[in-house]
Coordinates of C-alpha atoms in Angstrom, one line a residue:
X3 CA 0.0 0.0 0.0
X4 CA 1.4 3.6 -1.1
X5 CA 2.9 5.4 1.5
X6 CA 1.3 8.0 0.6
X7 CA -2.2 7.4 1.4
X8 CA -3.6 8.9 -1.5
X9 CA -7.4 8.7 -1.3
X10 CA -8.6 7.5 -4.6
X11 CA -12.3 7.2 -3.5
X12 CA -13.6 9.9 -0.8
X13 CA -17.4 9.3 0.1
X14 CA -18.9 12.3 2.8
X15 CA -21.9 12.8 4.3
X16 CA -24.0 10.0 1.8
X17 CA -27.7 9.4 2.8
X18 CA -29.6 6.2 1.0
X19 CA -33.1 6.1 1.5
X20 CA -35.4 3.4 0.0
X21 CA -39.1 4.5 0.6
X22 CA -39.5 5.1 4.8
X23 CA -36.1 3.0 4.8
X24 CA -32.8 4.8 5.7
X25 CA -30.1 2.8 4.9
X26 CA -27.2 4.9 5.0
X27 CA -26.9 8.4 7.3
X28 CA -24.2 10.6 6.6
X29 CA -21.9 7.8 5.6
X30 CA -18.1 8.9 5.0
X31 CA -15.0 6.5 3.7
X32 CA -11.8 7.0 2.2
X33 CA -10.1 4.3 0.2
X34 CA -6.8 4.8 -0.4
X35 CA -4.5 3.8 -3.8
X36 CA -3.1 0.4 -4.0
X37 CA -4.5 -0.6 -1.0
X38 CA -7.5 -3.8 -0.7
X39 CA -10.0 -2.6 1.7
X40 CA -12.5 -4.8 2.9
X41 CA -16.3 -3.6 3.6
X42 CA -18.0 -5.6 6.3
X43 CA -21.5 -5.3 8.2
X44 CA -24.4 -7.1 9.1
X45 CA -27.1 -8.1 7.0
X46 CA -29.4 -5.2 5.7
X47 CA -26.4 -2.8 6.1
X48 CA -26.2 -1.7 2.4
X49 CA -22.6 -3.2 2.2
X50 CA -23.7 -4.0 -1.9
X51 CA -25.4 -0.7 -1.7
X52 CA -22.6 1.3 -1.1
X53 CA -20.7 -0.4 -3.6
X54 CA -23.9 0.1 -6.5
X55 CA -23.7 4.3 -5.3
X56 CA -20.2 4.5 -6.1
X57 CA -20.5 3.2 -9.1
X58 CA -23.4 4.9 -10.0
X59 CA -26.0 2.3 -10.1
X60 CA -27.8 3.9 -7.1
X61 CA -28.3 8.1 -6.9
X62 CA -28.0 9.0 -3.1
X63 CA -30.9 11.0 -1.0
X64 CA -27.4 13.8 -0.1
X65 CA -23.5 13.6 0.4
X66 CA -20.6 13.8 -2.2
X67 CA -18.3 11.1 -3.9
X68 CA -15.0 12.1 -5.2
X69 CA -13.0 9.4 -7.8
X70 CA -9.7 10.2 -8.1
X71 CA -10.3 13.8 -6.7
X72 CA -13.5 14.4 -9.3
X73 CA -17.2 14.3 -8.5
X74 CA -18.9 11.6 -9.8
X75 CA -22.4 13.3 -9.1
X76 CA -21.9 16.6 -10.6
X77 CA -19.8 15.2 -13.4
X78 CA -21.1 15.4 -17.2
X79 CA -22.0 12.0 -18.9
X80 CA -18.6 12.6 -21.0
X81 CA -16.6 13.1 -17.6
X82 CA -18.6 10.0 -16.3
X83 CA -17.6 7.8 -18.8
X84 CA -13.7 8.8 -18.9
X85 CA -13.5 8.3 -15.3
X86 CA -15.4 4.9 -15.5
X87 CA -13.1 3.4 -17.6
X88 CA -10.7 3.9 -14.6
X89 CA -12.5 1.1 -12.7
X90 CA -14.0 -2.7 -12.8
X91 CA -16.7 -4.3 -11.4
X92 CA -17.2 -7.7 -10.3
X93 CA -20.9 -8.2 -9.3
X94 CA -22.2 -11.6 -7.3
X95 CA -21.5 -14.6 -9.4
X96 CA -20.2 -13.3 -12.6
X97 CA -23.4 -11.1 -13.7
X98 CA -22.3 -12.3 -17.1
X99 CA -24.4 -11.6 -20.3
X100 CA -26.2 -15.3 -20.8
X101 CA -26.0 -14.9 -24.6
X102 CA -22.6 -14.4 -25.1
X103 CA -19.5 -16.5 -24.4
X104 CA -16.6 -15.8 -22.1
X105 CA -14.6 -14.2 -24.8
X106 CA -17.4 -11.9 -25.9
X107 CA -18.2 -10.7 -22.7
X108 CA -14.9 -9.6 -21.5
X109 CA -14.8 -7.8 -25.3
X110 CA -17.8 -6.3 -24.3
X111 CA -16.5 -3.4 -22.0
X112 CA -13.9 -3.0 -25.2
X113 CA -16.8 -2.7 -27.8
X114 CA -18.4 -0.3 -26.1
X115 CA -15.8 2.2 -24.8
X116 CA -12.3 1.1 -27.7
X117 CA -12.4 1.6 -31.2
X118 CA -9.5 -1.6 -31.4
X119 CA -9.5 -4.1 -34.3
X120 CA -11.6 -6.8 -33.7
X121 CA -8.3 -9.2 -33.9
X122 CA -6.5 -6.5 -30.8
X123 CA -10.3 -7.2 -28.9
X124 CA -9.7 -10.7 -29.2
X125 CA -6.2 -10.8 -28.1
X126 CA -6.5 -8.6 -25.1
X127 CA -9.8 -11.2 -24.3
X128 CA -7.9 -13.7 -24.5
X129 CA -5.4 -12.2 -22.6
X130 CA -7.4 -11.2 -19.2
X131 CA -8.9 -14.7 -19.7
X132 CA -5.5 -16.3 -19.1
X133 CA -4.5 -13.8 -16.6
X134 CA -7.5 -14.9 -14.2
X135 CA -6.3 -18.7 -14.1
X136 CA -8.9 -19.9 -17.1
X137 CA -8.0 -21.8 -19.9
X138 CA -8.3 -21.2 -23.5
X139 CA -11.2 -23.7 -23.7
X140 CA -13.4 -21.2 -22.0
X141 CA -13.4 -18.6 -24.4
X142 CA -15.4 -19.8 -26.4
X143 CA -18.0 -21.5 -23.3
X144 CA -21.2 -19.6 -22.2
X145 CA -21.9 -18.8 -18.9
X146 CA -24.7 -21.8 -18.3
X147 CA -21.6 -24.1 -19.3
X148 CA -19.3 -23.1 -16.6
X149 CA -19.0 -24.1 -12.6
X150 CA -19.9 -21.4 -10.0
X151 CA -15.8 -20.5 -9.6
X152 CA -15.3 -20.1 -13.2
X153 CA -18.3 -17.6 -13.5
X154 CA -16.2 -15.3 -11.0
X155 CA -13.5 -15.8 -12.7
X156 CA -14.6 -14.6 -16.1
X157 CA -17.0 -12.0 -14.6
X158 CA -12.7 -11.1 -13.0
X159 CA -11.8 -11.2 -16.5
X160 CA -14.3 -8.6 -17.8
X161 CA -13.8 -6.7 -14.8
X162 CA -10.4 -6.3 -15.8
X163 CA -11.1 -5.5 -19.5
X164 CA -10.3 -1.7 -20.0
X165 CA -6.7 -1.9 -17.5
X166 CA -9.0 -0.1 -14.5
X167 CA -6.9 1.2 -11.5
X168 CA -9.8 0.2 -8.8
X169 CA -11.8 -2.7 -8.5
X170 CA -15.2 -3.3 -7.1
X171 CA -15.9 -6.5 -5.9
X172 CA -19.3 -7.9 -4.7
X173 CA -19.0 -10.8 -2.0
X174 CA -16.5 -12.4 -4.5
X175 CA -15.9 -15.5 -2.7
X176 CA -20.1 -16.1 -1.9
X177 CA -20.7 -20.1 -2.9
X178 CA -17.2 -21.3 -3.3
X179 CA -16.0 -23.9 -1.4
X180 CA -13.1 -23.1 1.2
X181 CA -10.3 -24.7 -1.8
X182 CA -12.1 -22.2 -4.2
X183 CA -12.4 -19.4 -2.4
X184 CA -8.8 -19.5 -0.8
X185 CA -7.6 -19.5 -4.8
X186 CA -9.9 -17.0 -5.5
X187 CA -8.3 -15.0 -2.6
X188 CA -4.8 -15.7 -3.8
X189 CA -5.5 -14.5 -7.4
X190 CA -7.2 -11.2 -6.3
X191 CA -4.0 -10.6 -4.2
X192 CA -1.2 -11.5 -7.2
X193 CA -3.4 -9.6 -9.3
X194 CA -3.8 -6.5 -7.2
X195 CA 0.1 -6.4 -6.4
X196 CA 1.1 -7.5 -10.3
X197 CA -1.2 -4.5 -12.0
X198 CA -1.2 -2.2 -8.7
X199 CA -4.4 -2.3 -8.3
X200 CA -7.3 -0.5 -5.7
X201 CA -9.4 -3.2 -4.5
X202 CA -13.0 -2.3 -2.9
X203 CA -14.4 -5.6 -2.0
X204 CA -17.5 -6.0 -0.4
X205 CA -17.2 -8.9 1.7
X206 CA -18.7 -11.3 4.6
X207 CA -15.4 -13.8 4.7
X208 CA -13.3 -13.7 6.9
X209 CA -10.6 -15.7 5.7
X210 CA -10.5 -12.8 2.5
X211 CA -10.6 -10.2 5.2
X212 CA -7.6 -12.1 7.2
X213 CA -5.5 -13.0 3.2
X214 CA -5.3 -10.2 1.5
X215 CA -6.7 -7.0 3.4
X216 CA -4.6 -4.0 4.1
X217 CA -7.5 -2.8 6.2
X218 CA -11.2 -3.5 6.8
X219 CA -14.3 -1.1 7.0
X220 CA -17.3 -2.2 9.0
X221 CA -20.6 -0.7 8.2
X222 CA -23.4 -0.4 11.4
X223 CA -25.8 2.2 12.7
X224 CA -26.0 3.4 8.9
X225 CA -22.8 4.2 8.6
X226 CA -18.8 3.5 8.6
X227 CA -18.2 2.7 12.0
X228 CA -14.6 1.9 12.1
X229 CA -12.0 1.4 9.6
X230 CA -8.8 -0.5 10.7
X231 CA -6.2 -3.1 10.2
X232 CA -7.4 -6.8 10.8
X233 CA -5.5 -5.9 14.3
X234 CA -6.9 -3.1 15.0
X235 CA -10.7 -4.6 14.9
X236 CA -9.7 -6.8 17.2
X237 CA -9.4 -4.1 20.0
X238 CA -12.6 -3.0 19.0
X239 CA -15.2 -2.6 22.1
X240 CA -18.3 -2.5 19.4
X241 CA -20.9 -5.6 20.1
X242 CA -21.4 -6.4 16.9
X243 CA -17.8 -6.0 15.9
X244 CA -16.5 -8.0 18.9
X245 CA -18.4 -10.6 17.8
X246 CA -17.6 -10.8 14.8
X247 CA -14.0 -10.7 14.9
X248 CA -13.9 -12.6 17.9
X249 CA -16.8 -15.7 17.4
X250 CA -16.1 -19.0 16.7
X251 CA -15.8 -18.7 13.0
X252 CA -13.1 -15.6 14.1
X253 CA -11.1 -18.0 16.1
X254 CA -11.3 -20.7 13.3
X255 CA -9.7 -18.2 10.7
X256 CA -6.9 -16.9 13.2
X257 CA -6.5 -20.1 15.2

């Protein structure tokens, strides 16, 4: 992680309000360059809903989100779209286009923001195929044809499509089995130190938060509560966060 803590994302004062619902209440987080942070919380914390407002999936009730020191609320649709080829998303499982194989949907994000040569689209698909641990076979497979771990990888693969400096990931290890997940982990990690990556990764495993996490934010009482190292939430004297960090799932990971 840069020593110089340069915040890359700076969310302040957001409000998300569903109907009578308030989900988030004058929410603020800084995620810094290079590092991985890890968003945890409870269920019904809008964990994925923060993610879907940064992104700009979800327009907030109030509050202000800077990318890489611009507004991503007040910015034009031109000035949207330059900065949003800066970033990737992963969403649950994949969230692959059903129609198209894995080589057409990590073109995808190329068709639509390139103007490359089909043949320097196919190469560079091929390319962040490989580089997410698939083989060559599943280019050309669609997304019925391929296990729950290969999904992620290839929705990894489109994520990565346009070079972005941040990625969002969405509970990226949900389904896997502990073998799966742990690679999973251990790609996200060589590919976040090998391409210097920002890594935003919603999250409710501990054994991600404990591999590759520089720090971890938990989200209660409709906002951040605490951001810290894996260390540092262990001092913690929250209830919910003690618990968390300290059940027997806790004791498992750090045993």
């Amino acid at each position: 992680m840069s020593g110089a803590r340069e915040p890359v994302i700076e969310v302040r004062g957001l409000v998300n309000q569903f109907g009578s619902q308030v989900v988030h209440d004058g929410l603020d987080l800084d995620v810094y360059r290079g590092e991985v942070l890890g968003v945890v919380g409870g269920s019904g914390t809008g964990k994925s809903v923060l993610l879907r407002t940064i992104v700009g999936l979800i327009r907030p009730k109030a509050g202000s989100i800077r990318v890489f020191g611009r507004d991503v609320l007040k910015a034009s649709d031109a000035e949207r779209r330059e900065i949003e080829k800066r970033w990737g998303v992963l969403f649950q499982d994949g969230a692959l286009f059903s129609s198209l194989t894995v080589l057409q949907n990590v073109e995808a994000p190329m068709r639509e923001q390139l103007s490359l040569p089909h043949s320097m689209m196919k190469a560079l698909g091929e390319l962040k195929i490989s580089m997410v641990g698939l083989p060559p076979l599943a280019c050309g497979k669609f997304p019925s044809e391929l296990s729950g771990g290969m999904r992620k990888r290839a929705g990894l693969a489109r994520a990565l499509a346009l070079d972005p400096e941040i990625v969002f990931l969405d509970e990226p290890t949900a389904g896997l089995d502990p073998i799966g997940a742990a690679a999973f982990d251990e790609l996200i990690g060589q590919l976040q130190k090998s391409l210097g990556l920002t890594v935003f990764m919603v999250t409710h495993d501990l054994d991600s938060l404990q591999a590759i996490c520089d720090r971890v934010a938990v989200l209660a009482e409709k906002r951040v509560l605490v951001t810290g190292t894996m260390d540092e939430m262990l001092k913690v004297d929250h209830p919910w966060v003690h618990e968390y960090f300290h059940g027997p799932r806790a004791r498992a990971v750090t045993a």
